[in-house]
């Protein structure tokens, strides 16, 4: 989908530098992917302290390959 955006040229240049991408499109795509990933991570952090854990669960026993 073609989209025209007015983005601060200085911001685009910095994004190109830190991302290592060669094109503006690639830099913006990477930035959006990382933004989405961070928001998803934040959603997981919001669950901290809200989940009930079974105190009898032995995670080490689950790791064994018996």
PDB file of N, CA and C in Angstrom:
ATOM      1  N   UNK A   1       0.850  -1.163   0.000  1.00  0.00           N
ATOM      2  CA  UNK A   1       0.000   0.000   0.000  1.00  0.00           C
ATOM      3  C   UNK A   1       0.904   1.237   0.000  1.00  0.00           C
ATOM      4  N   UNK A   2       0.740   2.062  -0.986  1.00  0.00           N
ATOM      5  CA  UNK A   2       1.525   3.288  -1.077  1.00  0.00           C
ATOM      6  C   UNK A   2       0.944   4.330  -0.129  1.00  0.00           C
ATOM      7  N   UNK A   3       1.820   4.981   0.636  1.00  0.00           N
ATOM      8  CA  UNK A   3       1.404   6.002   1.584  1.00  0.00           C
ATOM      9  C   UNK A   3       2.414   7.135   1.549  1.00  0.00           C
ATOM     10  N   UNK A   4       1.932   8.330   1.471  1.00  0.00           N
ATOM     11  CA  UNK A   4       2.805   9.498   1.525  1.00  0.00           C
ATOM     12  C   UNK A   4       2.779  10.061   2.933  1.00  0.00           C
ATOM     13  N   UNK A   5       3.957  10.228   3.513  1.00  0.00           N
ATOM     14  CA  UNK A   5       4.066  10.749   4.871  1.00  0.00           C
ATOM     15  C   UNK A   5       5.043  11.912   4.890  1.00  0.00           C
ATOM     16  N   UNK A   6       4.782  12.860   5.740  1.00  0.00           N
ATOM     17  CA  UNK A   6       5.710  13.958   5.952  1.00  0.00           C
ATOM     18  C   UNK A   6       6.441  13.670   7.262  1.00  0.00           C
ATOM     19  N   UNK A   7       7.696  13.223   7.135  1.00  0.00           N
ATOM     20  CA  UNK A   7       8.490  12.841   8.308  1.00  0.00           C
ATOM     21  C   UNK A   7       9.685  13.773   8.414  1.00  0.00           C
ATOM     22  N   UNK A   8      10.007  14.154   9.617  1.00  0.00           N
ATOM     23  CA  UNK A   8      11.150  15.029   9.880  1.00  0.00           C
ATOM     24  C   UNK A   8      12.394  14.441   9.224  1.00  0.00           C
ATOM     25  N   UNK A   9      13.025  15.181   8.299  1.00  0.00           N
ATOM     26  CA  UNK A   9      14.203  14.650   7.599  1.00  0.00           C
ATOM     27  C   UNK A   9      15.350  14.277   8.538  1.00  0.00           C
ATOM     28  N   UNK A  10      15.526  15.042   9.614  1.00  0.00           N
ATOM     29  CA  UNK A  10      16.576  14.724  10.576  1.00  0.00           C
ATOM     30  C   UNK A  10      16.313  13.395  11.270  1.00  0.00           C
ATOM     31  N   UNK A  11      15.049  13.130  11.545  1.00  0.00           N
ATOM     32  CA  UNK A  11      14.661  11.884  12.182  1.00  0.00           C
ATOM     33  C   UNK A  11      14.909  10.698  11.252  1.00  0.00           C
ATOM     34  N   UNK A  12      14.583  10.876   9.994  1.00  0.00           N
ATOM     35  CA  UNK A  12      14.831   9.814   9.003  1.00  0.00           C
ATOM     36  C   UNK A  12      16.327   9.546   8.884  1.00  0.00           C
ATOM     37  N   UNK A  13      17.126  10.583   8.832  1.00  0.00           N
ATOM     38  CA  UNK A  13      18.579  10.405   8.723  1.00  0.00           C
ATOM     39  C   UNK A  13      19.133   9.673   9.927  1.00  0.00           C
ATOM     40  N   UNK A  14      18.665  10.016  11.116  1.00  0.00           N
ATOM     41  CA  UNK A  14      19.126   9.322  12.321  1.00  0.00           C
ATOM     42  C   UNK A  14      18.697   7.863  12.297  1.00  0.00           C
ATOM     43  N   UNK A  15      17.474   7.614  11.827  1.00  0.00           N
ATOM     44  CA  UNK A  15      16.981   6.234  11.735  1.00  0.00           C
ATOM     45  C   UNK A  15      17.821   5.425  10.761  1.00  0.00           C
ATOM     46  N   UNK A  16      18.214   6.032   9.655  1.00  0.00           N
ATOM     47  CA  UNK A  16      19.068   5.342   8.689  1.00  0.00           C
ATOM     48  C   UNK A  16      20.422   5.007   9.316  1.00  0.00           C
ATOM     49  N   UNK A  17      20.966   5.941  10.075  1.00  0.00           N
ATOM     50  CA  UNK A  17      22.274   5.734  10.703  1.00  0.00           C
ATOM     51  C   UNK A  17      22.238   4.605  11.728  1.00  0.00           C
ATOM     52  N   UNK A  18      21.270   4.667  12.641  1.00  0.00           N
ATOM     53  CA  UNK A  18      21.266   3.692  13.735  1.00  0.00           C
ATOM     54  C   UNK A  18      20.749   2.331  13.311  1.00  0.00           C
ATOM     55  N   UNK A  19      19.912   2.293  12.279  1.00  0.00           N
ATOM     56  CA  UNK A  19      19.361   1.003  11.851  1.00  0.00           C
ATOM     57  C   UNK A  19      20.314   0.236  10.951  1.00  0.00           C
ATOM     58  N   UNK A  20      21.186   0.971  10.259  1.00  0.00           N
ATOM     59  CA  UNK A  20      22.073   0.309   9.307  1.00  0.00           C
ATOM     60  C   UNK A  20      21.382  -0.010   7.991  1.00  0.00           C
ATOM     61  N   UNK A  21      20.135   0.404   7.855  1.00  0.00           N
ATOM     62  CA  UNK A  21      19.402   0.165   6.617  1.00  0.00           C
ATOM     63  C   UNK A  21      19.896   1.114   5.536  1.00  0.00           C
ATOM     64  N   UNK A  22      19.716   0.698   4.284  1.00  0.00           N
ATOM     65  CA  UNK A  22      20.208   1.508   3.168  1.00  0.00           C
ATOM     66  C   UNK A  22      19.145   2.414   2.562  1.00  0.00           C
ATOM     67  N   UNK A  23      17.870   2.104   2.820  1.00  0.00           N
ATOM     68  CA  UNK A  23      16.799   2.913   2.245  1.00  0.00           C
ATOM     69  C   UNK A  23      15.892   3.449   3.341  1.00  0.00           C
ATOM     70  N   UNK A  24      15.216   4.541   3.023  1.00  0.00           N
ATOM     71  CA  UNK A  24      14.274   5.115   3.972  1.00  0.00           C
ATOM     72  C   UNK A  24      13.140   4.130   4.246  1.00  0.00           C
ATOM     73  N   UNK A  25      12.685   3.474   3.194  1.00  0.00           N
ATOM     74  CA  UNK A  25      11.595   2.517   3.350  1.00  0.00           C
ATOM     75  C   UNK A  25      11.978   1.407   4.330  1.00  0.00           C
ATOM     76  N   UNK A  26      13.185   0.867   4.170  1.00  0.00           N
ATOM     77  CA  UNK A  26      13.638  -0.208   5.048  1.00  0.00           C
ATOM     78  C   UNK A  26      13.780   0.287   6.490  1.00  0.00           C
ATOM     79  N   UNK A  27      14.282   1.520   6.655  1.00  0.00           N
ATOM     80  CA  UNK A  27      14.450   2.071   7.999  1.00  0.00           C
ATOM     81  C   UNK A  27      13.096   2.275   8.676  1.00  0.00           C
ATOM     82  N   UNK A  28      12.121   2.786   7.936  1.00  0.00           N
ATOM     83  CA  UNK A  28      10.788   3.001   8.507  1.00  0.00           C
ATOM     84  C   UNK A  28      10.125   1.668   8.815  1.00  0.00           C
ATOM     85  N   UNK A  29      10.282   0.692   7.931  1.00  0.00           N
ATOM     86  CA  UNK A  29       9.707  -0.633   8.171  1.00  0.00           C
ATOM     87  C   UNK A  29      10.291  -1.250   9.431  1.00  0.00           C
ATOM     88  N   UNK A  30      11.615  -1.181   9.584  1.00  0.00           N
ATOM     89  CA  UNK A  30      12.261  -1.734  10.781  1.00  0.00           C
ATOM     90  C   UNK A  30      11.787  -1.003  12.031  1.00  0.00           C
ATOM     91  N   UNK A  31      11.669   0.313  11.948  1.00  0.00           N
ATOM     92  CA  UNK A  31      11.220   1.094  13.102  1.00  0.00           C
ATOM     93  C   UNK A  31       9.808   0.697  13.513  1.00  0.00           C
ATOM     94  N   UNK A  32       8.930   0.502  12.553  1.00  0.00           N
ATOM     95  CA  UNK A  32       7.560   0.098  12.869  1.00  0.00           C
ATOM     96  C   UNK A  32       7.520  -1.307  13.467  1.00  0.00           C
ATOM     97  N   UNK A  33       8.340  -2.210  12.938  1.00  0.00           N
ATOM     98  CA  UNK A  33       8.381  -3.569  13.482  1.00  0.00           C
ATOM     99  C   UNK A  33       8.850  -3.553  14.933  1.00  0.00           C
ATOM    100  N   UNK A  34       9.889  -2.764  15.218  1.00  0.00           N
ATOM    101  CA  UNK A  34      10.396  -2.685  16.583  1.00  0.00           C
ATOM    102  C   UNK A  34       9.399  -2.008  17.510  1.00  0.00           C
ATOM    103  N   UNK A  35       8.699  -1.002  17.020  1.00  0.00           N
ATOM    104  CA  UNK A  35       7.670  -0.327  17.805  1.00  0.00           C
ATOM    105  C   UNK A  35       6.577  -1.311  18.205  1.00  0.00           C
ATOM    106  N   UNK A  36       6.109  -2.099  17.253  1.00  0.00           N
ATOM    107  CA  UNK A  36       5.065  -3.079  17.518  1.00  0.00           C
ATOM    108  C   UNK A  36       5.543  -4.127  18.516  1.00  0.00           C
ATOM    109  N   UNK A  37       6.774  -4.604  18.333  1.00  0.00           N
ATOM    110  CA  UNK A  37       7.324  -5.608  19.242  1.00  0.00           C
ATOM    111  C   UNK A  37       7.406  -5.071  20.668  1.00  0.00           C
ATOM    112  N   UNK A  38       7.828  -3.828  20.831  1.00  0.00           N
ATOM    113  CA  UNK A  38       7.931  -3.247  22.171  1.00  0.00           C
ATOM    114  C   UNK A  38       6.566  -3.080  22.825  1.00  0.00           C
ATOM    115  N   UNK A  39       5.590  -2.704  22.038  1.00  0.00           N
ATOM    116  CA  UNK A  39       4.241  -2.563  22.592  1.00  0.00           C
ATOM    117  C   UNK A  39       3.695  -3.910  23.039  1.00  0.00           C
ATOM    118  N   UNK A  40       3.985  -4.954  22.275  1.00  0.00           N
ATOM    119  CA  UNK A  40       3.557  -6.296  22.673  1.00  0.00           C
ATOM    120  C   UNK A  40       4.248  -6.704  23.969  1.00  0.00           C
ATOM    121  N   UNK A  41       5.538  -6.386  24.082  1.00  0.00           N
ATOM    122  CA  UNK A  41       6.279  -6.705  25.306  1.00  0.00           C
ATOM    123  C   UNK A  41       5.677  -5.963  26.494  1.00  0.00           C
ATOM    124  N   UNK A  42       5.306  -4.719  26.287  1.00  0.00           N
ATOM    125  CA  UNK A  42       4.712  -3.938  27.370  1.00  0.00           C
ATOM    126  C   UNK A  42       3.417  -4.592  27.829  1.00  0.00           C
ATOM    127  N   UNK A  43       2.644  -5.119  26.897  1.00  0.00           N
ATOM    128  CA  UNK A  43       1.412  -5.814  27.251  1.00  0.00           C
ATOM    129  C   UNK A  43       1.680  -7.012  28.137  1.00  0.00           C
ATOM    130  N   UNK A  44       2.766  -7.729  27.859  1.00  0.00           N
ATOM    131  CA  UNK A  44       3.130  -8.869  28.695  1.00  0.00           C
ATOM    132  C   UNK A  44       3.570  -8.411  30.079  1.00  0.00           C
ATOM    133  N   UNK A  45       4.295  -7.306  30.135  1.00  0.00           N
ATOM    134  CA  UNK A  45       4.731  -6.793  31.432  1.00  0.00           C
ATOM    135  C   UNK A  45       3.544  -6.353  32.277  1.00  0.00           C
ATOM    136  N   UNK A  46       2.486  -5.886  31.632  1.00  0.00           N
ATOM    137  CA  UNK A  46       1.302  -5.477  32.370  1.00  0.00           C
ATOM    138  C   UNK A  46       0.644  -6.660  33.087  1.00  0.00           C
ATOM    139  N   UNK A  47       0.932  -7.875  32.632  1.00  0.00           N
ATOM    140  CA  UNK A  47       0.367  -9.063  33.267  1.00  0.00           C
ATOM    141  C   UNK A  47       1.117  -9.469  34.535  1.00  0.00           C
ATOM    142  N   UNK A  48       2.302  -8.912  34.731  1.00  0.00           N
ATOM    143  CA  UNK A  48       3.097  -9.274  35.908  1.00  0.00           C
ATOM    144  C   UNK A  48       2.295  -9.011  37.181  1.00  0.00           C
ATOM    145  N   UNK A  49       2.235 -10.021  38.013  1.00  0.00           N
ATOM    146  CA  UNK A  49       1.519  -9.906  39.277  1.00  0.00           C
ATOM    147  C   UNK A  49       0.034 -10.172  39.164  1.00  0.00           C
ATOM    148  N   UNK A  50      -0.456 -10.408  37.962  1.00  0.00           N
ATOM    149  CA  UNK A  50      -1.884 -10.628  37.768  1.00  0.00           C
ATOM    150  C   UNK A  50      -2.216 -12.092  37.501  1.00  0.00           C
ATOM    151  N   UNK A  51      -1.204 -12.900  37.270  1.00  0.00           N
ATOM    152  CA  UNK A  51      -1.424 -14.311  36.988  1.00  0.00           C
ATOM    153  C   UNK A  51      -1.251 -15.125  38.261  1.00  0.00           C
ATOM    154  N   UNK A  52      -2.050 -16.145  38.390  1.00  0.00           N
ATOM    155  CA  UNK A  52      -1.940 -17.023  39.555  1.00  0.00           C
ATOM    156  C   UNK A  52      -1.088 -18.228  39.168  1.00  0.00           C
ATOM    157  N   UNK A  53      -0.095 -18.513  39.981  1.00  0.00           N
ATOM    158  CA  UNK A  53       0.820 -19.618  39.726  1.00  0.00           C
ATOM    159  C   UNK A  53       0.515 -20.763  40.682  1.00  0.00           C
ATOM    160  N   UNK A  54       0.666 -21.970  40.199  1.00  0.00           N
ATOM    161  CA  UNK A  54       0.495 -23.155  41.023  1.00  0.00           C
ATOM    162  C   UNK A  54       1.771 -23.350  41.828  1.00  0.00           C
ATOM    163  N   UNK A  55       1.723 -23.230  43.134  1.00  0.00           N
ATOM    164  CA  UNK A  55       2.945 -23.351  43.933  1.00  0.00           C
ATOM    165  C   UNK A  55       3.560 -24.748  43.857  1.00  0.00           C
ATOM    166  N   UNK A  56       2.793 -25.745  43.464  1.00  0.00           N
ATOM    167  CA  UNK A  56       3.313 -27.101  43.358  1.00  0.00           C
ATOM    168  C   UNK A  56       3.944 -27.415  42.016  1.00  0.00           C
ATOM    169  N   UNK A  57       3.920 -26.479  41.088  1.00  0.00           N
ATOM    170  CA  UNK A  57       4.483 -26.715  39.755  1.00  0.00           C
ATOM    171  C   UNK A  57       6.002 -26.751  39.826  1.00  0.00           C
ATOM    172  N   UNK A  58       6.584 -27.805  39.277  1.00  0.00           N
ATOM    173  CA  UNK A  58       8.048 -27.982  39.301  1.00  0.00           C
ATOM    174  C   UNK A  58       8.570 -27.818  37.876  1.00  0.00           C
ATOM    175  N   UNK A  59       9.032 -26.617  37.540  1.00  0.00           N
ATOM    176  CA  UNK A  59       9.502 -26.369  36.179  1.00  0.00           C
ATOM    177  C   UNK A  59      10.751 -27.177  35.844  1.00  0.00           C
ATOM    178  N   UNK A  60      11.552 -27.490  36.841  1.00  0.00           N
ATOM    179  CA  UNK A  60      12.756 -28.276  36.580  1.00  0.00           C
ATOM    180  C   UNK A  60      12.415 -29.696  36.160  1.00  0.00           C
ATOM    181  N   UNK A  61      11.360 -30.235  36.732  1.00  0.00           N
ATOM    182  CA  UNK A  61      10.937 -31.593  36.372  1.00  0.00           C
ATOM    183  C   UNK A  61      10.457 -31.624  34.917  1.00  0.00           C
ATOM    184  N   UNK A  62       9.870 -30.529  34.452  1.00  0.00           N
ATOM    185  CA  UNK A  62       9.387 -30.445  33.072  1.00  0.00           C
ATOM    186  C   UNK A  62      10.543 -30.426  32.062  1.00  0.00           C
ATOM    187  N   UNK A  63      11.706 -30.000  32.523  1.00  0.00           N
ATOM    188  CA  UNK A  63      12.873 -29.901  31.637  1.00  0.00           C
ATOM    189  C   UNK A  63      13.530 -31.256  31.391  1.00  0.00           C
ATOM    190  N   UNK A  64      13.355 -32.190  32.297  1.00  0.00           N
ATOM    191  CA  UNK A  64      14.050 -33.482  32.169  1.00  0.00           C
ATOM    192  C   UNK A  64      13.604 -34.207  30.899  1.00  0.00           C
ATOM    193  N   UNK A  65      14.509 -34.961  30.337  1.00  0.00           N
ATOM    194  CA  UNK A  65      14.238 -35.666  29.086  1.00  0.00           C
ATOM    195  C   UNK A  65      14.050 -37.145  29.330  1.00  0.00           C
ATOM    196  N   UNK A  66      13.334 -37.480  30.343  1.00  0.00           N
ATOM    197  CA  UNK A  66      13.148 -38.896  30.665  1.00  0.00           C
ATOM    198  C   UNK A  66      11.997 -39.493  29.895  1.00  0.00           C
TER     199      UNK A  66
END
